[in-house]
Amino acid sequence: MAAEYAVRCVLYLAQQGSDVLVNRQEIASQARIPDSFLTKIAQDLARAGIITIKQGAKGGYALHRPPRQVNMLEVVEAIIGEISLNECVTKPAACPASPNCAANLVWQEARRRVRETLLAADFEALAKAGACVSPFPSPLSPPEARP
Amino acid sequence: MAAEYAVRCVLYLAQQGSDVLVNRQEIASQARIPDSFLTKIAQDLARAGIITIKQGAKGGYALHRPPRQVNMLEVVEAIIGEISLNECVTKPAACPASPNCAANLVWQEARRRVRETLLAADFEALAKAGACVSPFPSPLSPPEARP
DNA sequence: GATAAATAGGACTAAAATAATCCTATTTAT
DNA sequence: ATAAATAGGATTATTTTAGTCCTATTTATC
Ligand code: SF4
Ligand code: SF4
């Protein structure tokens, strides 16, 4: 779930526009992320330079760049590390056969394509497409209007 | 590991040719699979119609079809179930946003591509390419010659 | 500067998935 | 009948994932 939560968090922020500060509780409730867990996820996202965190009173999270410049690949990998599909793809040492293994090449190709797909998915497009968070069919109360 | 073990097992069998019966210990040691674990994996593969199991003395496993007609996708999915990448892809009920979510579409596309890649990888090609098991650089003793 | 409202970050716990083993039963060749 | 195999269920151990909690720190505001 952690990676999925991260996507929702970033998407919610993208929908508010870049550099708009949103407090954690709002994100948590609107994107349906356990609030305490979100603190962990946010830390990873901040380390990856995807969001900025403002501490203290009136603190919160904001997107660190324009949504156009954030993609699903980096968000997901900020949380779970490099996607590998099979260990031998990213750590050849894990299997002695790897230098000479056709199956390894298949995994590499599969991985390449997944990553390529996620890379192409930027959050401007996702937010525009009405994705994920905002048009929830479920009866969540909308956040307070932002002044 | 289970899916990887399955690939190695099938690959080893493919290298022996289809319908060649090989006993479990040989497969386990040549493909570096814990012997007791292989019993479980073999059962899944048999259920999926990929291998046939012969019980009793002189029993063992054999490929159920020509290697050309077996691919990595079915082998992997025989073990781990359908690849989904993100739960909402195969179980839309898992997330209320799914019918209206651009991120969901991205996951679907990524999944499509992984599966497509694995589907295209048949075991005749893999075996021919000298993949995985046979040309191990490690010092494993070769199996007894088959009469 | 004091206070209150936020988040940080480490320690911890709970739950689930994965990997693997073991034991008894059954099948089959000889 | 015997021995050589695998089947299959029960069980265990390990790792990963998900999530919580508590104390410390940061910052806006009065
Ligand atoms: S046998 Fe090939 S696919 Fe399997 S782990 Fe080794 S390198 Fe990877
Ligand atoms: S928000 Fe979209 S991507 Fe995330 S779980 Fe729901 S449907 Fe899937």
Short mmCIF file of N, CA and C in Angstrom, two decimals, chain A residues 4-14 27 31 33 38 41-42 45 51 61 63 133:
data_model
loop_
_atom_site.label_atom_id
_atom_site.label_comp_id
_atom_site.label_asym_id
_atom_site.label_seq_id
_atom_site.Cartn_x
_atom_site.Cartn_y
_atom_site.Cartn_z
N GLU A 4 1.19 3.03 -3.26
CA GLU A 4 -0.12 3.53 -3.68
C GLU A 4 -0.50 4.79 -2.89
N TYR A 5 -0.28 4.76 -1.59
CA TYR A 5 -0.55 5.94 -0.77
C TYR A 5 0.27 7.13 -1.27
N ALA A 6 1.49 6.87 -1.64
CA ALA A 6 2.35 7.96 -2.11
C ALA A 6 1.78 8.56 -3.38
N VAL A 7 1.33 7.72 -4.28
CA VAL A 7 0.74 8.22 -5.51
C VAL A 7 -0.47 9.10 -5.19
N ARG A 8 -1.30 8.62 -4.28
CA ARG A 8 -2.49 9.40 -3.95
C ARG A 8 -2.14 10.71 -3.30
N CYS A 9 -1.15 10.67 -2.45
CA CYS A 9 -0.72 11.89 -1.77
C CYS A 9 -0.23 12.91 -2.79
N VAL A 10 0.64 12.49 -3.67
CA VAL A 10 1.19 13.42 -4.66
C VAL A 10 0.08 13.89 -5.60
N LEU A 11 -0.79 13.00 -5.93
CA LEU A 11 -1.89 13.38 -6.81
C LEU A 11 -2.77 14.44 -6.15
N TYR A 12 -3.04 14.23 -4.89
CA TYR A 12 -3.87 15.22 -4.20
C TYR A 12 -3.18 16.57 -4.19
N LEU A 13 -1.89 16.56 -3.92
CA LEU A 13 -1.15 17.82 -3.93
C LEU A 13 -1.15 18.43 -5.32
N ALA A 14 -0.98 17.60 -6.32
CA ALA A 14 -0.97 18.10 -7.70
C ALA A 14 -2.29 18.77 -8.05
N ILE A 27 -4.70 15.84 3.74
CA ILE A 27 -4.25 14.87 2.74
C ILE A 27 -4.68 13.47 3.14
N ALA A 31 -7.22 11.59 0.79
CA ALA A 31 -6.64 10.56 -0.06
C ALA A 31 -6.71 9.18 0.60
N ILE A 33 -5.48 7.86 3.51
CA ILE A 33 -4.20 7.32 3.94
C ILE A 33 -4.17 7.41 5.46
N LEU A 38 1.21 8.23 6.88
CA LEU A 38 1.57 9.27 5.91
C LEU A 38 2.83 10.02 6.32
N ILE A 41 5.63 8.10 4.77
CA ILE A 41 5.64 8.22 3.32
C ILE A 41 6.14 9.59 2.90
N ALA A 42 5.66 10.60 3.60
CA ALA A 42 6.06 11.96 3.27
C ALA A 42 7.56 12.13 3.42
N LEU A 45 9.18 10.83 0.39
CA LEU A 45 8.93 11.70 -0.76
C LEU A 45 9.77 12.98 -0.67
N ILE A 51 8.33 16.28 -2.65
CA ILE A 51 7.54 17.26 -1.91
C ILE A 51 8.47 18.06 -0.99
N TYR A 61 2.50 19.84 3.77
CA TYR A 61 3.27 19.37 2.62
C TYR A 61 2.86 20.12 1.37
N LEU A 63 3.87 20.17 -3.08
CA LEU A 63 4.66 19.64 -4.19
C LEU A 63 5.88 20.51 -4.38
N VAL A 133 -8.15 10.86 -6.67
CA VAL A 133 -8.52 11.34 -5.36
C VAL A 133 -9.77 12.21 -5.40
#
